[in-house]
mmCIF file of C-alpha atoms and ligand atoms in Angstrom:
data_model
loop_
_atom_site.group_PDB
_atom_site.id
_atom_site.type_symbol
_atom_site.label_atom_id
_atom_site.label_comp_id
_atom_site.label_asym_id
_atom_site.label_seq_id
_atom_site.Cartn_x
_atom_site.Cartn_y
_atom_site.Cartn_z
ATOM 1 C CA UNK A 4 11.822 -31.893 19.985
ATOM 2 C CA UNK A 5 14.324 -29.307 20.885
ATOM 3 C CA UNK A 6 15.896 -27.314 17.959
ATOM 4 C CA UNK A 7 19.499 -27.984 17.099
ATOM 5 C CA UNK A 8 20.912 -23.977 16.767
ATOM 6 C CA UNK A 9 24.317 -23.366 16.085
ATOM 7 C CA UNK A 10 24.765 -20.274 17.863
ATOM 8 C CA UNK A 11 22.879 -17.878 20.014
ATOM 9 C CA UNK A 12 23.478 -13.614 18.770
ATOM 10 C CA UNK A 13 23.346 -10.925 21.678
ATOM 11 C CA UNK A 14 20.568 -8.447 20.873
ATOM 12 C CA UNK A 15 22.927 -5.764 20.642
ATOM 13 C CA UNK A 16 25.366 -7.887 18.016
ATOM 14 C CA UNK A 17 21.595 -8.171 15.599
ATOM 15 C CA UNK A 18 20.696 -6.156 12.827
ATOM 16 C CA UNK A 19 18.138 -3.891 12.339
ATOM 17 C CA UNK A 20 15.085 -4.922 10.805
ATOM 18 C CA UNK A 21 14.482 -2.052 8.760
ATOM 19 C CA UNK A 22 11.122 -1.401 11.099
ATOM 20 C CA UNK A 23 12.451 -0.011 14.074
ATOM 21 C CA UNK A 24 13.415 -3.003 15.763
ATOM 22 C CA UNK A 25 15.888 -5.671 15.215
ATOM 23 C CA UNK A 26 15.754 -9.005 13.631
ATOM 24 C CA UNK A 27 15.104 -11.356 16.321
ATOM 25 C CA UNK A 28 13.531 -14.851 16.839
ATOM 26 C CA UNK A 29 9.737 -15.395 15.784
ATOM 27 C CA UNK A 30 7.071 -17.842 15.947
ATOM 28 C CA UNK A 31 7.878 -20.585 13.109
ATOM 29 C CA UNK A 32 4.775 -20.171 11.651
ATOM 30 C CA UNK A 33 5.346 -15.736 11.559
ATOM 31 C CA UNK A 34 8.405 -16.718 9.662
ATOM 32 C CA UNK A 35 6.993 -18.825 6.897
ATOM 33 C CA UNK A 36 4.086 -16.475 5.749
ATOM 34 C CA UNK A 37 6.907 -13.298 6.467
ATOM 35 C CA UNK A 38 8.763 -15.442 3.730
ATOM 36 C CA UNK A 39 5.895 -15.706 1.730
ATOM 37 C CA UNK A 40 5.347 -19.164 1.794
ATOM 38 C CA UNK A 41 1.699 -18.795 2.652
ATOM 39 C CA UNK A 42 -0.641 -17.070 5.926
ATOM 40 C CA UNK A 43 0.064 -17.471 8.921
ATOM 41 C CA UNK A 44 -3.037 -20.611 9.186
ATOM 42 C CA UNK A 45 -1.865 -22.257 6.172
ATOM 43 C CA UNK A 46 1.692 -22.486 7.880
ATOM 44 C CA UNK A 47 0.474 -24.063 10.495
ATOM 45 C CA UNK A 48 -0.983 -26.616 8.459
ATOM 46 C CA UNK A 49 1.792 -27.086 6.687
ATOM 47 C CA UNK A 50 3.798 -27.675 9.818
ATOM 48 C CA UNK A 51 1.378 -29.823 11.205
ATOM 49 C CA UNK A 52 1.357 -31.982 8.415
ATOM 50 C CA UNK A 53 5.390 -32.561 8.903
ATOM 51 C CA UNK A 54 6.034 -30.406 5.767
ATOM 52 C CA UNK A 55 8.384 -27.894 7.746
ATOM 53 C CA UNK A 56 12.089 -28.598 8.439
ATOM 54 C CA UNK A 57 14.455 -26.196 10.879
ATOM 55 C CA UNK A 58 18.008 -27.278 10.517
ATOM 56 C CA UNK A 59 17.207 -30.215 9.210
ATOM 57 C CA UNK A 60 14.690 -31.665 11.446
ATOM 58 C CA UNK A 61 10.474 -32.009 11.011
ATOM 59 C CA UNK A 62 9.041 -29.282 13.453
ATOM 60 C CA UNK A 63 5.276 -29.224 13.647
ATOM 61 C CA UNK A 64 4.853 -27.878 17.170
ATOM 62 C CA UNK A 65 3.152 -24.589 16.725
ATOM 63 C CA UNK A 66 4.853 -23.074 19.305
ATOM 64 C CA UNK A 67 8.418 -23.535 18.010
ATOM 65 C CA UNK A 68 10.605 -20.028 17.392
ATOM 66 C CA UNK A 69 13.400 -20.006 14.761
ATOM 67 C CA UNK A 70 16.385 -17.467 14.576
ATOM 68 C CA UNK A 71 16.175 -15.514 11.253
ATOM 69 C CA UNK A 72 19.622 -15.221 11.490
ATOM 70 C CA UNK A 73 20.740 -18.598 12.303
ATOM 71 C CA UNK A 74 18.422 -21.321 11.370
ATOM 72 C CA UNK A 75 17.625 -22.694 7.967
ATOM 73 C CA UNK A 76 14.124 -23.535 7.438
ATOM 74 C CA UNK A 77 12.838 -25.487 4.748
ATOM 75 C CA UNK A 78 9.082 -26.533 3.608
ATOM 76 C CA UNK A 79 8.853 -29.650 0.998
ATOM 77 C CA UNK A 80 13.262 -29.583 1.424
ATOM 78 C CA UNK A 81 13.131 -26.134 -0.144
ATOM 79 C CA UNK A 82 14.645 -23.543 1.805
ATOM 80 C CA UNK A 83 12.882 -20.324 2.705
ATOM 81 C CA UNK A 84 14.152 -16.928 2.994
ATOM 82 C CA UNK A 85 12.666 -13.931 4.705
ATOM 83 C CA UNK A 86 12.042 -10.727 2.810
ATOM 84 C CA UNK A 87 14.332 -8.210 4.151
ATOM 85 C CA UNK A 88 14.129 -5.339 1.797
ATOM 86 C CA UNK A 89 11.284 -2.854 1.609
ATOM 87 C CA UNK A 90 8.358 -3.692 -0.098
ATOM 88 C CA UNK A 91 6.023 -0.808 -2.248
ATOM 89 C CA UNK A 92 2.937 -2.340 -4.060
ATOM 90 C CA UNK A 93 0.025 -0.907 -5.556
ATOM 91 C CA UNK A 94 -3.812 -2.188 -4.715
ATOM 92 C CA UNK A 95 -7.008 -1.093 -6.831
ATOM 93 C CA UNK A 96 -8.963 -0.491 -4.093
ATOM 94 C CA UNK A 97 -12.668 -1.712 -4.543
ATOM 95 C CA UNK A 98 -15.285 1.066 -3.777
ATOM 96 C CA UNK A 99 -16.768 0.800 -0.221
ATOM 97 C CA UNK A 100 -13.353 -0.315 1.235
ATOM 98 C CA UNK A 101 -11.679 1.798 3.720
ATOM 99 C CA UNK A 102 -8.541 2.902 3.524
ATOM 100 C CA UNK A 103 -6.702 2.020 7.477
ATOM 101 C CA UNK A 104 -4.645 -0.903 8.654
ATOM 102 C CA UNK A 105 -6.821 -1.270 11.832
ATOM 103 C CA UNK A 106 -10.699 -2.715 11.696
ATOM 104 C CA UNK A 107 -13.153 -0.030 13.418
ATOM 105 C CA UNK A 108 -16.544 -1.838 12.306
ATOM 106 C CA UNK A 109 -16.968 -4.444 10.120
ATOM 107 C CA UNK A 110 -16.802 -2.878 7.403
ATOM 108 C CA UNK A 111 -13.712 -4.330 4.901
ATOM 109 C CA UNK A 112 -10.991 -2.519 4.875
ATOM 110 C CA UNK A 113 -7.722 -2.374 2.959
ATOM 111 C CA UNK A 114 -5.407 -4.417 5.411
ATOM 112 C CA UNK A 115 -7.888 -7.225 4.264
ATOM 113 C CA UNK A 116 -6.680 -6.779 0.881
ATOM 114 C CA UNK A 117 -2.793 -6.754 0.974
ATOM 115 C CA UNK A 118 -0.241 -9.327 2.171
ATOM 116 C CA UNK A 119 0.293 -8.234 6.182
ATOM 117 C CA UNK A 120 1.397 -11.292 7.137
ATOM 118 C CA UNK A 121 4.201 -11.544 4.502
ATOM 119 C CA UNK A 122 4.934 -7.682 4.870
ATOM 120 C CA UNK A 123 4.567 -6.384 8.718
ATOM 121 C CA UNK A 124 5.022 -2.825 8.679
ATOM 122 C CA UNK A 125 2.965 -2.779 5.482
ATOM 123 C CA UNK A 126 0.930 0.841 5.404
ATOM 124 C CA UNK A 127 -1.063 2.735 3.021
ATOM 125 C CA UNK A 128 0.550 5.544 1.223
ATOM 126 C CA UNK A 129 -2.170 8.358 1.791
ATOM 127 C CA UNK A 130 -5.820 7.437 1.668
ATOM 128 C CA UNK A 131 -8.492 6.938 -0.884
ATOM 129 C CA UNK A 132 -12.020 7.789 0.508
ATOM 130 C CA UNK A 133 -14.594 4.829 1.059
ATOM 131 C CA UNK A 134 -16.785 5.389 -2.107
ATOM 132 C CA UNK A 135 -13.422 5.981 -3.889
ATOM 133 C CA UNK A 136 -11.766 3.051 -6.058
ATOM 134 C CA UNK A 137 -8.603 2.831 -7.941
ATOM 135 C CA UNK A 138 -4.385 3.319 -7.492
ATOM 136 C CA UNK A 139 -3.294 3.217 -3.589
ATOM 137 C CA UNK A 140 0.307 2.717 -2.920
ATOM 138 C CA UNK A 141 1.377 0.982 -0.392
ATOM 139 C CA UNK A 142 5.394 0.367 1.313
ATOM 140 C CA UNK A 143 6.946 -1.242 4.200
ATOM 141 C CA UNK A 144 9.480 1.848 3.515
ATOM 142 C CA UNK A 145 8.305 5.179 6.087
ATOM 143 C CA UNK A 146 10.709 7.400 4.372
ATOM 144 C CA UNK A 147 8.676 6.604 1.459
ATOM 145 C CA UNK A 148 5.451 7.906 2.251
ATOM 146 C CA UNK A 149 7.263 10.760 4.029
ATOM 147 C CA UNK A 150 8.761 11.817 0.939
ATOM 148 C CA UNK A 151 5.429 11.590 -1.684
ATOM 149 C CA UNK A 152 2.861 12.435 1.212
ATOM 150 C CA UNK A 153 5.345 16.186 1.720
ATOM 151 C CA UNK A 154 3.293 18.744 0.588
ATOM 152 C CA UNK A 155 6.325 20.202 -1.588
ATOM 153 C CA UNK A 156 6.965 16.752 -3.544
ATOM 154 C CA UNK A 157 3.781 17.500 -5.816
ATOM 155 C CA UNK A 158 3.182 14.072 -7.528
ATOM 156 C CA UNK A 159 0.278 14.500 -9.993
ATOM 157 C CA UNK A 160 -2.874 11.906 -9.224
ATOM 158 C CA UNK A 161 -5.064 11.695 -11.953
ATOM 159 C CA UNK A 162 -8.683 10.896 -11.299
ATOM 160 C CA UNK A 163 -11.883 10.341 -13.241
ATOM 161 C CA UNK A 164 -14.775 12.135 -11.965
ATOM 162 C CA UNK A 165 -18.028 11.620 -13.038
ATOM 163 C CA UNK A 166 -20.441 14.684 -12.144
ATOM 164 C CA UNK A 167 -23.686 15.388 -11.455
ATOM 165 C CA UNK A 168 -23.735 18.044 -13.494
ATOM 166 C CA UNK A 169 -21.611 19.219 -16.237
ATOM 167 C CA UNK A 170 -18.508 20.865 -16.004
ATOM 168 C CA UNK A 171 -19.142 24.371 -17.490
ATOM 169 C CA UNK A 172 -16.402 25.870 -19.371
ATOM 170 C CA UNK A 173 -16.246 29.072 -16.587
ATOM 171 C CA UNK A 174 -15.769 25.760 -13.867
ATOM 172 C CA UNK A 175 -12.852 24.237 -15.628
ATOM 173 C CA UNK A 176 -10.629 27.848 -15.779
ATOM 174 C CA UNK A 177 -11.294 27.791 -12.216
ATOM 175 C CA UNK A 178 -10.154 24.608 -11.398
ATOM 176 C CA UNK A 179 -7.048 25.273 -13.910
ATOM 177 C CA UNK A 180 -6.472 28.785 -12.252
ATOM 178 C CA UNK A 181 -6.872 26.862 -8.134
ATOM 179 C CA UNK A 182 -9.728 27.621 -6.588
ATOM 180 C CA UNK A 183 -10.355 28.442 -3.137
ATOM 181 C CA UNK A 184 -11.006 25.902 -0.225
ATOM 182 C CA UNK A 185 -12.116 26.156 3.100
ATOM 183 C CA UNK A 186 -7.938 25.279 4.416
ATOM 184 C CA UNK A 187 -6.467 27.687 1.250
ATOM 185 C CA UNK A 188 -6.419 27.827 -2.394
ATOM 186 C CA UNK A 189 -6.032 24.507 -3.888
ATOM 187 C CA UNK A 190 -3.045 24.614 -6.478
ATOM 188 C CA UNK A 191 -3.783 24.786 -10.119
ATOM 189 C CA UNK A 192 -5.364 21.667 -11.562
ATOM 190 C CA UNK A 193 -5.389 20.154 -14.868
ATOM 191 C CA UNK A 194 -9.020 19.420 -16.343
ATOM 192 C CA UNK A 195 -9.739 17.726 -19.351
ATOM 193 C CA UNK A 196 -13.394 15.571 -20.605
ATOM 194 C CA UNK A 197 -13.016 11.915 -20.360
ATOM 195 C CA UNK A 198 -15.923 11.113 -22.557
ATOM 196 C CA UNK A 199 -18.185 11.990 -24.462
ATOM 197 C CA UNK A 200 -20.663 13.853 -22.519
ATOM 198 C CA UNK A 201 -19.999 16.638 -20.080
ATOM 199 C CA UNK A 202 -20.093 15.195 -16.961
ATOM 200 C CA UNK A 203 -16.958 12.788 -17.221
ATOM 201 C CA UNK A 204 -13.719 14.365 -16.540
ATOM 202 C CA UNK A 205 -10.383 13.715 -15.800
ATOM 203 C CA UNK A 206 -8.659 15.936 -13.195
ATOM 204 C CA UNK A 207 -4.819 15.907 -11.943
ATOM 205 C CA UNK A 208 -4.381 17.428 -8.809
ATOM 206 C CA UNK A 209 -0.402 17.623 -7.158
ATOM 207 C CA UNK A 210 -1.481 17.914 -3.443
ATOM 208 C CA UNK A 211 -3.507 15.191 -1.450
ATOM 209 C CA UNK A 212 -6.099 16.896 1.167
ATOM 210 C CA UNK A 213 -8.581 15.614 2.636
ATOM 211 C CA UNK A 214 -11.219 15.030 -0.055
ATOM 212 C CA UNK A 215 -9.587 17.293 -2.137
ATOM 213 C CA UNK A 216 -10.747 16.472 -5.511
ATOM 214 C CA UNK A 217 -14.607 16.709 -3.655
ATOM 215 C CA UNK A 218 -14.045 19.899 -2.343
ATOM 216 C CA UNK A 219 -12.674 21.473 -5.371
ATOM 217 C CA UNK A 220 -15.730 20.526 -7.409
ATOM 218 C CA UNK A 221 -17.947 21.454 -4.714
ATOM 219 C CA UNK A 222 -16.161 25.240 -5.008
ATOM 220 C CA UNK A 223 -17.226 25.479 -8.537
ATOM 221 C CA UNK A 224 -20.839 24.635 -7.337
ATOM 222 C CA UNK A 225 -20.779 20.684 -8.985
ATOM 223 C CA UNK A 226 -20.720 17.784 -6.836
ATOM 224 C CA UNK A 227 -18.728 14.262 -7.938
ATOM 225 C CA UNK A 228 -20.818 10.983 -7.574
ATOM 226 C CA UNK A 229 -18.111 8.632 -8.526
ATOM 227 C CA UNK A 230 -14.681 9.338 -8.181
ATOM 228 C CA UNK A 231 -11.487 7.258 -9.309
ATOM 229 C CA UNK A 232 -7.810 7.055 -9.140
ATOM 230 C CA UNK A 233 -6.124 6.184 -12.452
ATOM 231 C CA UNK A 234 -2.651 7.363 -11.614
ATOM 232 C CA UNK A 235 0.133 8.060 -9.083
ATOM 233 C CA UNK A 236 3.445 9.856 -10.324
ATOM 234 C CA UNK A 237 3.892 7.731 -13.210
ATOM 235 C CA UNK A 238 2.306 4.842 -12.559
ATOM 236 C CA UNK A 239 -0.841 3.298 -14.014
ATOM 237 C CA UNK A 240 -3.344 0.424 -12.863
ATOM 238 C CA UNK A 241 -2.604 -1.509 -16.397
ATOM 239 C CA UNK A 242 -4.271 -4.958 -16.170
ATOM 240 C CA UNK A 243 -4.932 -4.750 -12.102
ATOM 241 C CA UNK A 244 -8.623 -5.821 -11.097
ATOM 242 C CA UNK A 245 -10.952 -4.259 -8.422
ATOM 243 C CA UNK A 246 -9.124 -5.668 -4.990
ATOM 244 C CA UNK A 247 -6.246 -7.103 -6.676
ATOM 245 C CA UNK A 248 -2.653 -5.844 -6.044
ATOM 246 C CA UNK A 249 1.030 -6.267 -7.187
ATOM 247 C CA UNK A 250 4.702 -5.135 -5.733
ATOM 248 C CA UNK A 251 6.370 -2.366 -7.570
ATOM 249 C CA UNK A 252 9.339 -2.993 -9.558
ATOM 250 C CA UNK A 253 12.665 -1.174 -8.357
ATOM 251 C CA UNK A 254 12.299 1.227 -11.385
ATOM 252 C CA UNK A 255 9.376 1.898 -10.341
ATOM 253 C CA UNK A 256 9.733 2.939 -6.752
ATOM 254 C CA UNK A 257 12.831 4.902 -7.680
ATOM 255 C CA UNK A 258 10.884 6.582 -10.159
ATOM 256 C CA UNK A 259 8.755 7.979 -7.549
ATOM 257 C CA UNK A 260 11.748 8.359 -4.807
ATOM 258 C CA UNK A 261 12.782 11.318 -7.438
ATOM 259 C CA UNK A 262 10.856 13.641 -5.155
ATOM 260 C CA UNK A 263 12.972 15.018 -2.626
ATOM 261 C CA UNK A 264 11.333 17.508 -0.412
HETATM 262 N N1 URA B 4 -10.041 13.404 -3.431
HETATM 263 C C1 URA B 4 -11.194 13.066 -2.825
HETATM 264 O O1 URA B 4 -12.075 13.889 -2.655
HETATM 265 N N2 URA B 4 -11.360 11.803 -2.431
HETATM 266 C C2 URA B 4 -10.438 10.846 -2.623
HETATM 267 O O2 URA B 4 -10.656 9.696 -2.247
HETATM 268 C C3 URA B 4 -9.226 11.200 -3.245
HETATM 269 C C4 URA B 4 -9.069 12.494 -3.637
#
C-alpha cells in the first residue's frame, strides 16, 4: 500500500546527519533498529507480523522507505525516534576478539559485539590487541577519536600486566624514566605491583603505539603473557562483563573531550 507522506524535502533543504551525509529516506526496517527498537531481522519480523505503523497505516512490506524527517513511525502504537546525537560507549572486549569494524577471517571481531545497526558510523576508539581484554571506547563522534587518539592529548590507560618474569626493581625505574623503543623513547610510565607476587603489575602509559605496553616490557628484557585494560582517562569498567558494553553518560564523554590538542 502506498505511504501517505505529507511532504517531499529537496536534498539540499535536509540536514546533515552528523556522518558526512544527510538525513535522507531509508529502508523501514534500517530505521527501526537505527531507533533502537531491535536488529535489523527482528524488524522485519516485527513488520511482518503487522506490528509497524508509518503515518498511521500497517506497513509490513520489507521494501517500504520512510522519511526520517517526515513520517511518524510507530511499533505496538508507540512512536519511534531515531538517534541523532553522537553516541560514545565502552565494550570489555573478550580476549581473542579483534579489534576492526570489517570481518577478515572468521575470527569474532568487535563489530560483532556493539550495536551497528542502531549506531552506523559506530568505530573503535584505538585498538586493543587480539589476546588483549578490557576498556575500548567506542563513538559515532570522529572528532572524538581525533582528539584522544592525538599524540599530544596524553590520556593515561592503565593496564594489568601479568609477566613472565618479575619486574626487577632496576626494570621499573626504567619504565618510570621511558625507555627506548624501536620508533623513539616511550614517555615516562607509571609502574606499580598489582598483587602479591612480582609478576603482576599495573602500568599507565599516556601514548597508544602499536603494542606499546609489549614493547616496553620487552625493552627491559620481560615479556607480558596477559595483558588488560582497566582504564581510559577517567573511566573504569565497574560492573561491565567480558563482551558486554554500555553508552557513556554526557559527563562522561565531556570528561574526556577536556583534551584539546
Ligand atoms: N599495549 C599493547 O601492547 N597491547 C595492547 O593491546 C594495548 C596496549
Amino acid at each position: 500500500m502506498p505511504m501517505d507522506r505529507k511532504k517531499e524535502i529537496p536534498y539540499d533543504e535536509r540536514p546533515d546527519d552528523g556522518r558526512g551525509g544527510k538525513v535522507v529516506p531509508m529502508r523501514l526496517q534500517k530505521y527501526l533498529a537505527r531507533a533502537g527498537v531491535a536488529s535489523r531481522r527482528a524488524s522485519e519480523n516485527l513488520m511482518t507480523a503487522g506490528r509497524v505503523t508509518v503515518n498511521g497505516q500497517v506497513v509490513s512490506e520489507l521494501g517500504a522507505k520512510v522519511d526520517p524527517l517526515v513520517d511518524v513511525v510507530a511499533v505496538d502504537g508507540r512512536q519511534v525516534y531515531l538517534e541523532d546525537r553522537p553516541v560514545t560507549l565502552m565494550l570489555y572486549k573478550p580476549e581473542g576478539v579483534i579489534t576492526t569494524m570489517k570481518a577478515q577471517s572468521a575470527r569474532p571481531i568487535v563489530a560483532d559485539l556493539v550495536p551497528v545497526d542502531r549506531y552506523p558510523g559506530l568505530y573503535p576508539i584505538g585498538r586493543l590487541d587480539a589476546d588483549t581484554t578490557g576498556l575500548l571506547l567506542f563513538s559515532t563522534d570522529g572528532q572524538l577519536g581525533n582528539r584522544l587518539l592525538h599524540p599530544s592529548c596524553h590520556v593515561p590507560k592503565t593496564y594489568l600486566a601479568y609477566l613472565r618474569d618479575p619486574l626487577t626493581t632496576r626494570g621499573a625505574e626504567a619504565l618510570r624514566a621511558g625507555v627506548e623503543l624501536d620508533d623513539g623513547p616511550a614517555q615516562p610510565a607509571e609502574v606499580e605491583f598489582a598483587g602479591k607476587g612480582d609478576r603482576l603489575v599495573r602500568i599507565t602509559v599516556r601514548e597508544g603505539r602499536y603494542h606499546q605496553v609489549k614493547r616496553m616490557f620487552k625493552a627491559i628484557g620481560n615479556r607480558v603473557l596477559n595483558l588488560h585494560r582497566e582504564s581510559f582517562g577517567s573511566l573504569v569498567l565497574g560492573d561491565l562483563k567480558p563482551g558486554e558494553w554500555r553508552e557513556l553518560v554526557d559527563d562522561e564523554v565531556e570528561a574526556l573531550g577536556h583534551c584539546k590538542p
